[in-house]
CSV table of N, CA and C in Angstrom, one decimal:
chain,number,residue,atom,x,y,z
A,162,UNK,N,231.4,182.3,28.8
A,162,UNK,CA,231.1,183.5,29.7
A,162,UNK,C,229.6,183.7,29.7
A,163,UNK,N,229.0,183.8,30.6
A,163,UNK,CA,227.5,184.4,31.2
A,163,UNK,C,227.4,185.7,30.4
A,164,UNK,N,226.8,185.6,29.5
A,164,UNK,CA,225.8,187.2,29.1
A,164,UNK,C,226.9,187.1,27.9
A,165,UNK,N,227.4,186.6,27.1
A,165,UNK,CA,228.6,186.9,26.0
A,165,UNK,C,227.6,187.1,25.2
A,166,UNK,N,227.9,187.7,24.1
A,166,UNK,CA,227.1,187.6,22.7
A,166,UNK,C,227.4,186.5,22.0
A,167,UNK,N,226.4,186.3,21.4
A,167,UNK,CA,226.5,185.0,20.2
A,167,UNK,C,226.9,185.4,18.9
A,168,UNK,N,226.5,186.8,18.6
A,168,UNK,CA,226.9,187.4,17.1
A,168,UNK,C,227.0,189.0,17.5
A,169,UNK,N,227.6,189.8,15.8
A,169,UNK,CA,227.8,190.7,16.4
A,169,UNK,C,227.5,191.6,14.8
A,170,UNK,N,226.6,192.6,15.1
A,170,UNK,CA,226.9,193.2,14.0
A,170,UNK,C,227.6,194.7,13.5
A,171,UNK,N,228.3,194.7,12.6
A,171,UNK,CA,229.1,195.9,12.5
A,171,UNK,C,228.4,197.0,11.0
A,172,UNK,N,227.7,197.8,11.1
A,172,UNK,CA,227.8,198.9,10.6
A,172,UNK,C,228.6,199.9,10.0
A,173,UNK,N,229.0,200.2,8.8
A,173,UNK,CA,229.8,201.2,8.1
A,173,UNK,C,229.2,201.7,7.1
A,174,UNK,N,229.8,203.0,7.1
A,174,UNK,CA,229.3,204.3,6.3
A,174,UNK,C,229.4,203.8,4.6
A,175,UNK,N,230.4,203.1,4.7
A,175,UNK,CA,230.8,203.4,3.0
A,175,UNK,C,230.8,201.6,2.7
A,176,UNK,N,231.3,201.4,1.2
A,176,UNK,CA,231.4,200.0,0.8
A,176,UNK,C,232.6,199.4,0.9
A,177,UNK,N,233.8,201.0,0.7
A,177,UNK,CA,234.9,200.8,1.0
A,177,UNK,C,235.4,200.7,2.5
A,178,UNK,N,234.8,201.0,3.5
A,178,UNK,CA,235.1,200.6,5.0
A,178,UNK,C,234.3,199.1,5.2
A,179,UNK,N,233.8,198.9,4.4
A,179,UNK,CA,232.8,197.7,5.3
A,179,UNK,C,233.8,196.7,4.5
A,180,UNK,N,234.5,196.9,2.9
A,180,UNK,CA,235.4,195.8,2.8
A,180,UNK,C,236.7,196.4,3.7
A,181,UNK,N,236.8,197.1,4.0
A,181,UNK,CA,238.8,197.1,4.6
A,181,UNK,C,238.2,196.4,6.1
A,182,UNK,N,237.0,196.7,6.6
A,182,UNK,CA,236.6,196.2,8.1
A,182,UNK,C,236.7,194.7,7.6
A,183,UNK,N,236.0,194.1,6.9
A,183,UNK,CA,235.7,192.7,6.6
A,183,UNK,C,237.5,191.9,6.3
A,184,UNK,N,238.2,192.6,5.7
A,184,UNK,CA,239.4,192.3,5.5
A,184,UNK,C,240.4,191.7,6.7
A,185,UNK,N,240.1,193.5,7.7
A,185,UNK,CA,241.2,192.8,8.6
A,185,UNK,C,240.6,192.3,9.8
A,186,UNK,N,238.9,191.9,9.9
A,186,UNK,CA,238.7,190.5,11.0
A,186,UNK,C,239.1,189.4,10.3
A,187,UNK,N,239.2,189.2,8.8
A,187,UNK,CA,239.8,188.1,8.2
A,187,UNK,C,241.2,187.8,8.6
A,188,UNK,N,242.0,188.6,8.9
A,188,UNK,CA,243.4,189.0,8.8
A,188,UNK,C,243.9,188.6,10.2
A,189,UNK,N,242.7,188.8,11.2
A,189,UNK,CA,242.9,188.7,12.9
A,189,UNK,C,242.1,187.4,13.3
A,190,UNK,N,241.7,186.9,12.2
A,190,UNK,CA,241.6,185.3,12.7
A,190,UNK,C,240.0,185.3,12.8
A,191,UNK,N,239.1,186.2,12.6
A,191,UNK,CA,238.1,186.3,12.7
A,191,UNK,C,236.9,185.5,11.5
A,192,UNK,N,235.7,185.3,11.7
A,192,UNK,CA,235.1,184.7,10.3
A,192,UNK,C,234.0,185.3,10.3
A,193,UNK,N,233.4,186.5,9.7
A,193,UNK,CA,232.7,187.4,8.8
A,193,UNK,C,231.6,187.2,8.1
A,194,UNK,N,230.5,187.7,7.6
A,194,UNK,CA,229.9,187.6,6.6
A,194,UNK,C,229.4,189.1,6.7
A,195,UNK,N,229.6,189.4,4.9
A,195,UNK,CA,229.6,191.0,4.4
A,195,UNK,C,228.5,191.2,3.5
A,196,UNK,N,227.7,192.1,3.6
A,196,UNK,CA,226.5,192.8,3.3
A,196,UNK,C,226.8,194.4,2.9
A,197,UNK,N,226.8,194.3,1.2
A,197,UNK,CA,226.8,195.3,0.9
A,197,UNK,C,226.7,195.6,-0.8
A,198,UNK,N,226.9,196.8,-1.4
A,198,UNK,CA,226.0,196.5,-3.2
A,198,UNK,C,227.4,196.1,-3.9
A,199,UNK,N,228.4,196.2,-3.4
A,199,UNK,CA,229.6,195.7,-4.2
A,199,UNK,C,229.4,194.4,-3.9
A,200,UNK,N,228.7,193.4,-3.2
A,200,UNK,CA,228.8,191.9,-3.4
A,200,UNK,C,227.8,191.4,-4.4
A,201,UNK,N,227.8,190.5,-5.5
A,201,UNK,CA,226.3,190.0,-6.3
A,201,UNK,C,225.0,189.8,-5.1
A,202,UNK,N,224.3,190.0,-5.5
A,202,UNK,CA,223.4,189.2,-5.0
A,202,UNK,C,222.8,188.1,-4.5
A,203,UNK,N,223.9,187.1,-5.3
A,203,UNK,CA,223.9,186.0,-4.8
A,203,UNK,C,224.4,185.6,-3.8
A,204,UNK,N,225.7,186.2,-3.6
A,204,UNK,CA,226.8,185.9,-2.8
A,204,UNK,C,226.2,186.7,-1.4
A,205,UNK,N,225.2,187.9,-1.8
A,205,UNK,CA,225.1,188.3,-0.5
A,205,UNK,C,223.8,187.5,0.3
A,206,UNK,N,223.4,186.8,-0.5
A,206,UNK,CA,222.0,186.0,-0.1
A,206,UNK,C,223.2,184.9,0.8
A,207,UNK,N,223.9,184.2,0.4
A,207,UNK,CA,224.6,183.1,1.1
A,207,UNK,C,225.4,183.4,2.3
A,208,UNK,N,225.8,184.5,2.3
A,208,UNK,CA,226.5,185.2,3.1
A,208,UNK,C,225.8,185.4,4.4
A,209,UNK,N,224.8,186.1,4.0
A,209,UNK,CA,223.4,186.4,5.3
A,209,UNK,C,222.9,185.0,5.9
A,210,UNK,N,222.6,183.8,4.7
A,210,UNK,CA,222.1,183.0,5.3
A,210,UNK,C,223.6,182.3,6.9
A,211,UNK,N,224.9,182.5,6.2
A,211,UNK,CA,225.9,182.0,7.0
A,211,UNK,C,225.8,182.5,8.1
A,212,UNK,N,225.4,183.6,8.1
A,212,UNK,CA,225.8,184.7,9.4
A,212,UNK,C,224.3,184.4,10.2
A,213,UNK,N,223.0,183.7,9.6
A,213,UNK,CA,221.9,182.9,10.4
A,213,UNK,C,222.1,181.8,10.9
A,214,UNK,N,222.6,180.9,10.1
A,214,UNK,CA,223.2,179.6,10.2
A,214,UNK,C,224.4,179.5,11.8
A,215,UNK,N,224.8,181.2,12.0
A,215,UNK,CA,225.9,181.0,13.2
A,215,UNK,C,227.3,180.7,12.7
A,216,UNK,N,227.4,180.1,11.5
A,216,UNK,CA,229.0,179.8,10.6
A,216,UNK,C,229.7,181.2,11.0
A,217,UNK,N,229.0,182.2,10.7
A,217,UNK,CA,229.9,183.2,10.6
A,217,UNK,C,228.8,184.5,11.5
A,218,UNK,N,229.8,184.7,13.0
A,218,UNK,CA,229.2,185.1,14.1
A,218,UNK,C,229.3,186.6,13.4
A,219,UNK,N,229.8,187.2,12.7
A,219,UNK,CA,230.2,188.7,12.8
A,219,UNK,C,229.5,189.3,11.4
A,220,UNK,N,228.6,190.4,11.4
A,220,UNK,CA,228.0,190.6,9.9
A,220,UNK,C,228.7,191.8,10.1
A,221,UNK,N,229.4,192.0,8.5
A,221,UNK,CA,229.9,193.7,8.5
A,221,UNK,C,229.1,193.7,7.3
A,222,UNK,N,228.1,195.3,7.2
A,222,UNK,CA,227.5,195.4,6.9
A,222,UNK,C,227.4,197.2,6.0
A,223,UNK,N,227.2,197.5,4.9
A,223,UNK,CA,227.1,199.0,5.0
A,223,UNK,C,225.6,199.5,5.3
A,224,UNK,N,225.7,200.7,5.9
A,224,UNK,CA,224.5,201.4,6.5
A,224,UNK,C,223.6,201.5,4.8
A,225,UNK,N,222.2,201.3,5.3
A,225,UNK,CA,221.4,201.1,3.9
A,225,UNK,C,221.0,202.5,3.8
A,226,UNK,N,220.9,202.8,2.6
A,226,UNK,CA,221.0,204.7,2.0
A,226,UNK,C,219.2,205.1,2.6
A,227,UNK,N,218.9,205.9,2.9
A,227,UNK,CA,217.3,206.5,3.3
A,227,UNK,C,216.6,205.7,2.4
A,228,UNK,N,215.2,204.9,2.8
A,228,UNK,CA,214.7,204.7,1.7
A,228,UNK,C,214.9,202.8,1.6
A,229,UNK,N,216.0,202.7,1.5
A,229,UNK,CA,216.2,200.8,1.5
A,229,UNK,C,215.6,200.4,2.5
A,230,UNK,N,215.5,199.3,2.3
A,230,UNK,CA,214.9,198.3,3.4
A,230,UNK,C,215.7,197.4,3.7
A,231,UNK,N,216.0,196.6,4.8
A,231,UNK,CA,216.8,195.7,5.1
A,231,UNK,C,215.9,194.7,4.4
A,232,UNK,N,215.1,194.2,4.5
A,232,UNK,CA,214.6,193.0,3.7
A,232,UNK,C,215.1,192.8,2.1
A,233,UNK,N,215.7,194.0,1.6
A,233,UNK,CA,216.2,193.7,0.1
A,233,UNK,C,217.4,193.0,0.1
A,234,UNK,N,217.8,192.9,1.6
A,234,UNK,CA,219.0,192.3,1.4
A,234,UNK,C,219.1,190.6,0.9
């Protein structure tokens, strides 16, 4: 389709909505990468790089508290 998106990113309040969101795009056939302080660090570094990479079109993410920076991610 003309004008589709390529990726998409999703936003949530809490750590607990960003995993139940990340769950059921898993659940609906979807492929994810999740950004948030319940993941190590590591895993969220690999995660991000997937969702650059295009592997994984959908970032569920939680809103960063006043003060964070997206780059710490």
């Amino acid at each position: 389709n003309e004008g589709s998106a390529k990726s998409l990113d999703i936003i949530c309040n809490t750590i607990p909505s960003a995993r139940s969101t990340a769950f059921f795009l898993a659940e609906s056939g979807y492929s994810s990468a999740s950004l948030h302080g319940g993941i190590p660090p590591k895993l969220r570094s690999d995660e991000y790089e997937a969702f650059l990479r295009g592997d994984c079109p959908i970032l569920v993410c939680k809103m960063p508290r006043r003060g964070d920076l997206i780059s710490r991610v």
